[in-house]
mmCIF file of C-alpha atoms in Angstrom:
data_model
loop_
_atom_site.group_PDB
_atom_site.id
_atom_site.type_symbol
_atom_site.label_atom_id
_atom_site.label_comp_id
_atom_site.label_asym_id
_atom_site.label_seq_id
_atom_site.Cartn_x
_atom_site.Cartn_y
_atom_site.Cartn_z
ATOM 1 C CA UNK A 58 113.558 125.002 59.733
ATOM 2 C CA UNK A 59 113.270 123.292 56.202
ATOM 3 C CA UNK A 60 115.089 120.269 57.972
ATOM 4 C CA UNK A 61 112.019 119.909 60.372
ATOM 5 C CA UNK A 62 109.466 120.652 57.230
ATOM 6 C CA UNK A 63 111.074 117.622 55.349
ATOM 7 C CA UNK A 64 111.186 115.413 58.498
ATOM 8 C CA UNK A 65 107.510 116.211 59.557
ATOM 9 C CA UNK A 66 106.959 114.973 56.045
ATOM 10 C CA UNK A 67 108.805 112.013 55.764
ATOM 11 C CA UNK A 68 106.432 108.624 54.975
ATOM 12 C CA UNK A 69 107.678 107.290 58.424
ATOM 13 C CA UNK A 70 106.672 110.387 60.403
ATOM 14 C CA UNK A 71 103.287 110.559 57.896
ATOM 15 C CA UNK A 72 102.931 107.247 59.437
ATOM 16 C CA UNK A 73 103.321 107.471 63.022
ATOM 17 C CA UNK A 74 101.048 110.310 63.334
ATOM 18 C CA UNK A 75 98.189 109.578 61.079
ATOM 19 C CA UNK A 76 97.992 105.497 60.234
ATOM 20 C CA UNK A 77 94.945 104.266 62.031
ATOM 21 C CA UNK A 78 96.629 101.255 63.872
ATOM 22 C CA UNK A 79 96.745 101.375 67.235
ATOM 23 C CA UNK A 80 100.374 99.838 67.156
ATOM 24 C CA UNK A 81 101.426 103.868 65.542
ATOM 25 C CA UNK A 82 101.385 106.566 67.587
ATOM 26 C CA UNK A 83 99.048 105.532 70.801
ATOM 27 C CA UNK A 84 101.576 102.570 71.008
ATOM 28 C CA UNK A 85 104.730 104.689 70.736
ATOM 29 C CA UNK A 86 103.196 106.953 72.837
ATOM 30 C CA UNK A 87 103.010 104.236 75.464
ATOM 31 C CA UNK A 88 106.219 102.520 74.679
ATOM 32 C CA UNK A 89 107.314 106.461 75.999
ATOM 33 C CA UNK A 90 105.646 106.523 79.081
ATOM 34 C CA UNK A 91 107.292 102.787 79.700
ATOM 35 C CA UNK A 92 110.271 103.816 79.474
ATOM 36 C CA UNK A 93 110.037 106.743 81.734
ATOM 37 C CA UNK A 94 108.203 104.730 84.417
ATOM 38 C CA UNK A 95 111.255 102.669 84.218
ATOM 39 C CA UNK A 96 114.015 105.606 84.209
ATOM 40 C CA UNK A 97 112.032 107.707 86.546
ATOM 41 C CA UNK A 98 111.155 104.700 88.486
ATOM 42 C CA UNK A 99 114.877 103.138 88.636
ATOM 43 C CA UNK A 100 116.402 106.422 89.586
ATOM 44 C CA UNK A 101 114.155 107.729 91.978
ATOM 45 C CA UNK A 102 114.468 104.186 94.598
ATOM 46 C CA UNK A 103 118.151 105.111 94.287
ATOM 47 C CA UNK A 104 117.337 108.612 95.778
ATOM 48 C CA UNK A 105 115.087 106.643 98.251
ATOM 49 C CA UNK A 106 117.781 104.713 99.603
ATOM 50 C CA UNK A 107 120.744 107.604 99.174
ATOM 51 C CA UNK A 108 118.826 109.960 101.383
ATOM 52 C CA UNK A 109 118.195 106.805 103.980
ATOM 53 C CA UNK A 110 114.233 107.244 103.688
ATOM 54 C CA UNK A 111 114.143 103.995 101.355
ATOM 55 C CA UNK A 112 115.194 101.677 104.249
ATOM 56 C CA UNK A 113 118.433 99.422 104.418
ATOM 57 C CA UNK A 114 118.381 97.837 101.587
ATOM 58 C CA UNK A 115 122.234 96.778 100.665
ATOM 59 C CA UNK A 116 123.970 99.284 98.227
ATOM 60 C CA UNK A 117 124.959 96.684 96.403
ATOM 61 C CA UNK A 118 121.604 96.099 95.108
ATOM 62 C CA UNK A 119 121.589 99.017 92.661
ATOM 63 C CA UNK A 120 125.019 98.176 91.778
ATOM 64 C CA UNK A 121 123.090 97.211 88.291
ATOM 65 C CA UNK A 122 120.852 99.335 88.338
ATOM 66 C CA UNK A 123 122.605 101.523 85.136
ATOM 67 C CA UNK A 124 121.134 98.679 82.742
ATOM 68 C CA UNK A 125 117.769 99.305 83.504
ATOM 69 C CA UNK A 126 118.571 103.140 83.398
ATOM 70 C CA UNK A 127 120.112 102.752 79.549
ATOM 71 C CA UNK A 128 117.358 100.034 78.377
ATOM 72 C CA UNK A 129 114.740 103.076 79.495
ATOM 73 C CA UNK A 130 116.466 105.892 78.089
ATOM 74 C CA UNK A 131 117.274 103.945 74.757
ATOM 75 C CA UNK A 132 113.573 103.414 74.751
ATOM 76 C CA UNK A 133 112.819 107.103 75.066
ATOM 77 C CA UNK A 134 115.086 108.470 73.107
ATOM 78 C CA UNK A 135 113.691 105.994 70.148
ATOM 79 C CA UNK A 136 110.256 106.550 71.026
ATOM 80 C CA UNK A 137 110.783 110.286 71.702
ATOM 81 C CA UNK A 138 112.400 110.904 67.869
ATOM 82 C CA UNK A 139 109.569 109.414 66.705
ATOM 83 C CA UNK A 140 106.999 111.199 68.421
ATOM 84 C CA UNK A 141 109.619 114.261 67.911
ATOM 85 C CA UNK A 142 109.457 113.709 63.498
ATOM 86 C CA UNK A 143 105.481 114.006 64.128
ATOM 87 C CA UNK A 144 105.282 117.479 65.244
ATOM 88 C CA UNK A 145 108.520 118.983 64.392
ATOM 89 C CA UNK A 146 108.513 122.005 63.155
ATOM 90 C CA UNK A 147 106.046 123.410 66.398
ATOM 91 C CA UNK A 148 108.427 121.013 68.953
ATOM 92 C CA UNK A 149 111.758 122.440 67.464
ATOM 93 C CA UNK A 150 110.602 125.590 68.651
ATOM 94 C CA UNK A 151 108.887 124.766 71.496
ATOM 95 C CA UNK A 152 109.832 126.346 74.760
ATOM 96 C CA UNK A 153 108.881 123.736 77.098
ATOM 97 C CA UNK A 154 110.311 120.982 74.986
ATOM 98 C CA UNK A 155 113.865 122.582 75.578
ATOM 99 C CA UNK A 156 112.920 122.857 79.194
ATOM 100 C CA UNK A 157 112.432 119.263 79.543
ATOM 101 C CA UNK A 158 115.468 118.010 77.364
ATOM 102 C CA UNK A 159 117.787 120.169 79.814
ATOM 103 C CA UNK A 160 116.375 118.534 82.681
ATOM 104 C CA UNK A 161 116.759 115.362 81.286
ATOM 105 C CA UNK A 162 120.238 115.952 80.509
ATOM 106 C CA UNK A 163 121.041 117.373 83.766
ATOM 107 C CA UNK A 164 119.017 114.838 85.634
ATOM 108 C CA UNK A 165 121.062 111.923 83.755
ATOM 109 C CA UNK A 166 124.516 114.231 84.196
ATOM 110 C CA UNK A 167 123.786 113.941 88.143
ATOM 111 C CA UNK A 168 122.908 110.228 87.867
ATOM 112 C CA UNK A 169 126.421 109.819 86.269
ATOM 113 C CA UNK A 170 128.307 111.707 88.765
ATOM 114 C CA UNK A 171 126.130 109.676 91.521
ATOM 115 C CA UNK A 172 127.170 106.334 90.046
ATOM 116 C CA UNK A 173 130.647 107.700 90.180
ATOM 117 C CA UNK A 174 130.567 108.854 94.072
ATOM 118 C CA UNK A 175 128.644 105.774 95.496
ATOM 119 C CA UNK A 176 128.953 102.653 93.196
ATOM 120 C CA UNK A 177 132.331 102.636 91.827
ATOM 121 C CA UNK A 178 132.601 99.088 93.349
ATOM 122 C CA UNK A 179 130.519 95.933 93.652
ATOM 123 C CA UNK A 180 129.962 96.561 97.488
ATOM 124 C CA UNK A 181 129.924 99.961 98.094
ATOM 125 C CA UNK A 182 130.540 101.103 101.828
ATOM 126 C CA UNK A 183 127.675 102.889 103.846
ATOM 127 C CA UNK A 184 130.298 105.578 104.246
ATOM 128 C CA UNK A 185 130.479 106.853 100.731
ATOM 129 C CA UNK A 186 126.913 108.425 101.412
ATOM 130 C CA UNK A 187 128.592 111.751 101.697
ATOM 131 C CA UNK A 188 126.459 115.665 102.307
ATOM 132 C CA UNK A 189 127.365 116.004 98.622
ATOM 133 C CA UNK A 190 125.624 112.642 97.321
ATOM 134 C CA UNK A 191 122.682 113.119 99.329
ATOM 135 C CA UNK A 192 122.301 117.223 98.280
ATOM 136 C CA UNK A 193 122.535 115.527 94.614
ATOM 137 C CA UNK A 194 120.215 112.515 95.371
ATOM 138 C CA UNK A 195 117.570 115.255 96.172
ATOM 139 C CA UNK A 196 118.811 117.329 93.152
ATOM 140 C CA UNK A 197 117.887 114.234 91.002
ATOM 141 C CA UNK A 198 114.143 113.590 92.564
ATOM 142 C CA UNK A 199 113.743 117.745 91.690
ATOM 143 C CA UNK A 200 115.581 117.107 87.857
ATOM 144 C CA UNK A 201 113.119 114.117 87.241
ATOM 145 C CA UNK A 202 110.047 115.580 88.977
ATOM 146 C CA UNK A 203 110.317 118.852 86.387
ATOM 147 C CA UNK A 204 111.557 116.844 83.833
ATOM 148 C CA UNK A 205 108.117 114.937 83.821
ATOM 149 C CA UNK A 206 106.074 117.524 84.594
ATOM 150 C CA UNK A 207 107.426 119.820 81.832
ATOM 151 C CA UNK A 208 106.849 116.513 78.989
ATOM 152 C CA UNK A 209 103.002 116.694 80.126
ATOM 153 C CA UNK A 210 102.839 120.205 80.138
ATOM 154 C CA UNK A 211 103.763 119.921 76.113
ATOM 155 C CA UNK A 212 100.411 119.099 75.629
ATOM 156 C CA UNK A 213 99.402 122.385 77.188
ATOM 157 C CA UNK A 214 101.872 124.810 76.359
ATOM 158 C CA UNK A 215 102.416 126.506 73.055
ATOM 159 C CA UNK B 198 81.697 118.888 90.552
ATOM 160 C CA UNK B 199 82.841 117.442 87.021
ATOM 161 C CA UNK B 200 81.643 120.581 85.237
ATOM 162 C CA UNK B 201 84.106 122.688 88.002
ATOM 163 C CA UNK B 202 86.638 120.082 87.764
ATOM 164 C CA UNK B 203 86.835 120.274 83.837
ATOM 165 C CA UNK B 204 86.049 123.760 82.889
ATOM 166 C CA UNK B 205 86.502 126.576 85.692
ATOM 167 C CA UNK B 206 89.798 125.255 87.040
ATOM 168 C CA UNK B 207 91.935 125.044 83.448
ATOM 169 C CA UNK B 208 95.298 123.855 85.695
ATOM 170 C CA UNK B 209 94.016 121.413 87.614
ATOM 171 C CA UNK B 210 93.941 118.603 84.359
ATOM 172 C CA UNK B 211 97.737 119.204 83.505
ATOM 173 C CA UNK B 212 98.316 119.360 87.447
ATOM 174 C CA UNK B 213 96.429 116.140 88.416
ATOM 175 C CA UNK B 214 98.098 114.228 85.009
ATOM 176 C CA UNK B 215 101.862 115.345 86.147
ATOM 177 C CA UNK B 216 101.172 113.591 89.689
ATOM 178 C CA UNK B 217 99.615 110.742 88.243
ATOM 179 C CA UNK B 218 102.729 110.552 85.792
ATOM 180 C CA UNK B 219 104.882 110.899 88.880
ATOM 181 C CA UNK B 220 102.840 108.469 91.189
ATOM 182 C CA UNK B 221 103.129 105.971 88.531
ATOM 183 C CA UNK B 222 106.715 106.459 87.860
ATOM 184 C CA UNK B 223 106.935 106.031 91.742
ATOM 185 C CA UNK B 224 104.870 103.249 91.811
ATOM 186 C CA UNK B 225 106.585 101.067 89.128
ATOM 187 C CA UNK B 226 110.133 101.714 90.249
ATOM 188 C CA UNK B 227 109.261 100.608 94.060
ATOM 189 C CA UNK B 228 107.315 97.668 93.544
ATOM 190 C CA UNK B 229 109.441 96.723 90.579
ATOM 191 C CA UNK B 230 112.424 96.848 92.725
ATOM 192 C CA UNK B 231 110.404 94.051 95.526
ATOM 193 C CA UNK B 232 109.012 92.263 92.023
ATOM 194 C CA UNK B 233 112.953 91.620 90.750
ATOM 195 C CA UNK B 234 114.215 90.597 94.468
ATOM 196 C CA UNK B 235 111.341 87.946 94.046
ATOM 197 C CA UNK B 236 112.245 86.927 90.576
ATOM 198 C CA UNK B 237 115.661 86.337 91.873
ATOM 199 C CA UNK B 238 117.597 89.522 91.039
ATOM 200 C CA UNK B 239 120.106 90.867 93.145
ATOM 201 C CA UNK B 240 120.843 87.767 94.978
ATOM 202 C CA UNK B 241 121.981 88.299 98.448
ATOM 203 C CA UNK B 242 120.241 91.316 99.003
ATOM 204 C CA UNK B 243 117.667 90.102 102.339
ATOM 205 C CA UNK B 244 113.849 89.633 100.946
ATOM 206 C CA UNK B 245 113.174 91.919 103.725
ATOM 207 C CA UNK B 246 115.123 94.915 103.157
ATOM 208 C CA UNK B 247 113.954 94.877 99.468
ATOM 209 C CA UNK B 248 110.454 94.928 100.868
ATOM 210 C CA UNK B 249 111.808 98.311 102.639
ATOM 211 C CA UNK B 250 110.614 99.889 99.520
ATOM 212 C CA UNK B 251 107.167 98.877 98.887
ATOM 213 C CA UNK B 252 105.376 101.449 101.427
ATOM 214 C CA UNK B 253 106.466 104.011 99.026
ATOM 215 C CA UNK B 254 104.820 101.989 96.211
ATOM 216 C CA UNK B 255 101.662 102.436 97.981
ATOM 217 C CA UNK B 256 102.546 105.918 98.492
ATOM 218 C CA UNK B 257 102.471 106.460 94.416
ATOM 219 C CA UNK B 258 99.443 104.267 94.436
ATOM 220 C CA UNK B 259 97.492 106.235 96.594
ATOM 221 C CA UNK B 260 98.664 109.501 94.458
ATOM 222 C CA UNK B 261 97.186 107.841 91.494
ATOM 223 C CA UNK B 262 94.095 106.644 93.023
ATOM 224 C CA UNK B 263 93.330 110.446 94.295
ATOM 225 C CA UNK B 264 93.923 111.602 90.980
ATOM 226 C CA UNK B 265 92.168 108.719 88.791
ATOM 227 C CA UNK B 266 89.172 109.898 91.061
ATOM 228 C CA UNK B 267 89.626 113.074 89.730
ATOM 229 C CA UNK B 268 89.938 111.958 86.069
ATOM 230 C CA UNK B 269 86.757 109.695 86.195
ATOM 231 C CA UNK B 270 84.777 112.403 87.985
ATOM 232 C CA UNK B 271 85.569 115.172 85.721
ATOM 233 C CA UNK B 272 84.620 112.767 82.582
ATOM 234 C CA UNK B 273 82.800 110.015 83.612
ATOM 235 C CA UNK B 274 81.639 109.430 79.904
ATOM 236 C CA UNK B 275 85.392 109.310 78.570
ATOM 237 C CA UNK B 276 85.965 106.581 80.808
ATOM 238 C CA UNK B 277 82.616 104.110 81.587
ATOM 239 C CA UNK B 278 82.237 102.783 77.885
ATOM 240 C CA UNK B 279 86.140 102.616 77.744
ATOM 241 C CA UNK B 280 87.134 99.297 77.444
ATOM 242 C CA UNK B 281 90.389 100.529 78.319
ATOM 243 C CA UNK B 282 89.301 101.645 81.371
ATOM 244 C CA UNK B 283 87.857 98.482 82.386
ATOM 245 C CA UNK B 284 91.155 95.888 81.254
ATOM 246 C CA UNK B 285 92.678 98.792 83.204
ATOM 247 C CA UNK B 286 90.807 98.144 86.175
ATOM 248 C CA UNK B 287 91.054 94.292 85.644
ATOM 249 C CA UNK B 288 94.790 94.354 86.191
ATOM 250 C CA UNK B 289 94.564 96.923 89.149
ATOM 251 C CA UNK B 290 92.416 93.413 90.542
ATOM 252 C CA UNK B 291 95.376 91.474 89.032
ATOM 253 C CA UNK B 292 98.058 93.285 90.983
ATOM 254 C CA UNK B 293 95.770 93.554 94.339
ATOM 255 C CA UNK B 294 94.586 90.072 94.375
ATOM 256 C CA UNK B 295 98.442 89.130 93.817
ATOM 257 C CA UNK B 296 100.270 91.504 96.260
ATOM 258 C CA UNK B 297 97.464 90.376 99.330
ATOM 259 C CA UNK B 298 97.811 86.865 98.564
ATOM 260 C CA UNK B 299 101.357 87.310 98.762
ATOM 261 C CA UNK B 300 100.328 89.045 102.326
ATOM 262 C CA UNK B 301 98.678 86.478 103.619
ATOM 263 C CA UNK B 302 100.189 83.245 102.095
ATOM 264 C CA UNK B 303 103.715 83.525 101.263
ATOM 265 C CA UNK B 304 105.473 86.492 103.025
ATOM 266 C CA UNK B 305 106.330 85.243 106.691
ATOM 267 C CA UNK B 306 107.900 81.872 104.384
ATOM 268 C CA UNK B 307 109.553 83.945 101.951
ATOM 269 C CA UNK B 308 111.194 86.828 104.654
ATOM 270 C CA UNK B 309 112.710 84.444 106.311
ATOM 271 C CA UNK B 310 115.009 82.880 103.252
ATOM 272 C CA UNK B 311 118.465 83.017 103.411
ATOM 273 C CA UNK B 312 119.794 85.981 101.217
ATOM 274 C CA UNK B 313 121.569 83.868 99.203
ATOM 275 C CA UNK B 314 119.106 81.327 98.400
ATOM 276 C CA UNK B 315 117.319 80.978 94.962
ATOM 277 C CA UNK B 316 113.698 82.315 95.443
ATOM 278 C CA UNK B 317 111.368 79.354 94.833
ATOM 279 C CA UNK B 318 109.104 79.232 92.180
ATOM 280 C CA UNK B 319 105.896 80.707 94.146
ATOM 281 C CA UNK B 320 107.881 84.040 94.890
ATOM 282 C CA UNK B 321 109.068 83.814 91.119
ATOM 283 C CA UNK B 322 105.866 83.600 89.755
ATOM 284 C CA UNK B 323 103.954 86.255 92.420
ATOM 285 C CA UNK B 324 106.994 88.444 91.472
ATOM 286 C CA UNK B 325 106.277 87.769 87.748
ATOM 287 C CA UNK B 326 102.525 88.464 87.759
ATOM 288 C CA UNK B 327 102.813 91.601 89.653
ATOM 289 C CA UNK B 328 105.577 93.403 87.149
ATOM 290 C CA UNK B 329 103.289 92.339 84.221
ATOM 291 C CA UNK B 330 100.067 93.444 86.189
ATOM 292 C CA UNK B 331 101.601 96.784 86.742
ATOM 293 C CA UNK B 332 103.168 97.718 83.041
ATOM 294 C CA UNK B 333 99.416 96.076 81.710
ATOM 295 C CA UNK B 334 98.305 99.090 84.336
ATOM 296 C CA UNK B 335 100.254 101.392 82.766
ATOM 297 C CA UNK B 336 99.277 100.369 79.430
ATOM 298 C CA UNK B 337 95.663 100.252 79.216
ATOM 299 C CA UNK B 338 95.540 103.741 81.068
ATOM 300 C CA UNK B 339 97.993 104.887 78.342
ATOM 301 C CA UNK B 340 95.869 103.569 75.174
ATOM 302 C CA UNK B 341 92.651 105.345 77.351
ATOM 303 C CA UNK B 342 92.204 108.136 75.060
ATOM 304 C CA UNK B 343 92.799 105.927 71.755
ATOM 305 C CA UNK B 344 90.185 103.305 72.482
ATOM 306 C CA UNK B 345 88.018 105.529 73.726
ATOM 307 C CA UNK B 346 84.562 105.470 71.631
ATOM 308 C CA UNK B 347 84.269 109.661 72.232
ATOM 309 C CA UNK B 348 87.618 110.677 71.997
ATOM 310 C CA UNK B 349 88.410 114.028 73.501
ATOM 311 C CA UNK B 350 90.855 116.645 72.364
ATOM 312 C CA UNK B 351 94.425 117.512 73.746
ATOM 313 C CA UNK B 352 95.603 114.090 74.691
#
């Protein structure tokens, strides 16, 4: 715990949480919410169009789609440190925090193994949309829908 | 009704905030994905399939629109001297006025490129305007509780 008492005092955490710019914490606060829109967002047309309810749109338009994934979650995970250093001794033993980090983590683990089943190539075939990808496409939209749910409900929940 | 809305039902806040986090997260990635066809992305992927997604952009929108309504009538004084609230609203105009002109002016033109051609620069720039629209959206409604001249608690 002394690790998260010196952080939570650090000048740069003293700085996102209290200076009076607007460009400090409301800004990094929004930068966070970018990034998920984008994450969230990117993964959840995938789902969409895995479980055949986003139309017909080529697989081999999301063929890319991991570098908008990364640029998001790079985004987050800066964003979320900083928010993190703010507040850390209360978030480092936060139950709902941990809830949505595992979700995050599992949520990105089944976007990996995705990527892997479906878009190993540059055009991948109609057929690889297998009863496993589509049970884990609607594991994903579950994974991100708690995942942001439980990182609103840390403004709630002790 | 704002009185019930605020105080008596303690979950519905957190509740109505999650789906408008979700709505928007909907939202962005959908019409984002149309946005990028029309900025040239993902060449030789048909305008029209692309477009395959944008009903469930307006599914997110009308998520966040429910739940907005919610948010302004529980505190209609958080949000009416907000200037926030207002640039908020002027790129909600931004984003409409854009996607209907696209509607009306440019679609049939547009859907009927080849797959491999480079958009031209109308769809370019109605694909530009609406991804900056949307994160300028997402923005203001973000910096709400920060520019707001009676801040609230719990944000």
């Amino acid at each position: 715990m002394a690790f998260f008492t010196w952080l939570q005092d650090t000048p740069f955490a003293h700085w996102v949480a209290s200076d009076p710019s607007l460009l400090a914490y409301p800004t990094i606060l929004t930068l966070h919410t970018v990034g998920m829109a984008i994450v969230v967002g990117t993964c959840v047309v995938m789902d969409l169009r895995l479980l055949g309810i986003g139309g017909d749109v080529p697989l081999t338009a999301l063929v890319r789609a991991p570098r908008l994934v990364w640029t998001g979650f790079v985004i987050n995970a800066a964003t979320g440190l900083a928010l993190f250093t703010t507040d850390a001794e209360h978030k480092a033993t936060q139950k709902v925090f941990f809830v949505k980090l595992s979700l995050i983590f599992l949520a990105l683990g089944v976007y990996a193994r995705l990527r892997k089943l479906v878009f190993r190539t540059a055009t991948p075939p109609a057929a690889s949309i297998s009863g496993e990808v589509k049970a884990l496409a609607v594991f994903s939209l579950v994974l991100w829908t708690g995942a942001t749910v439980a990182g609103r409900l840390m403004a709630y929940l002790l | 009704m704002s009185q019930i809305f605020r105080d008596e039902v303690g979950w519905l806040w957190p509740l109505c905030e999650s789906l408008h986090f979700l709505g928007l997260s909907l939202l962005i990635g959908a019409a984002g994905f149309f946005d990028l066809r029309l900025l040239g992305f993902m060449k030789g992927v048909p305008l029209r399939s692309a477009k395959r997604f944008v009903p469930w952009a307006m599914v997110g929108f009308a998520v966040n629109l429910l739940t907005g309504l919610i948010f302004f009538i529980s505190q209609p004084q958080q949000y009416a001297a907000n200037l926030a609230m207002w640039l908020k609203v002027l790129f909600l105009l931004v984003a409409g006025i854009n996607a209907m002109l696209f509607e009306t002016s440019y679609s049939d033109r547009l859907m009927a490129l080849a797959p491999d051609a480079e958009t031209p620069v109308s769809a370019k720039v109605i694909g530009a305007v609406s991804l900056a629209a949307w994160f300028a959206v997402l923005y203001f409604g973000r910096m709400l509780p920060y520019l707001d001249p009676n801040p609230r608690s719990g944000v």
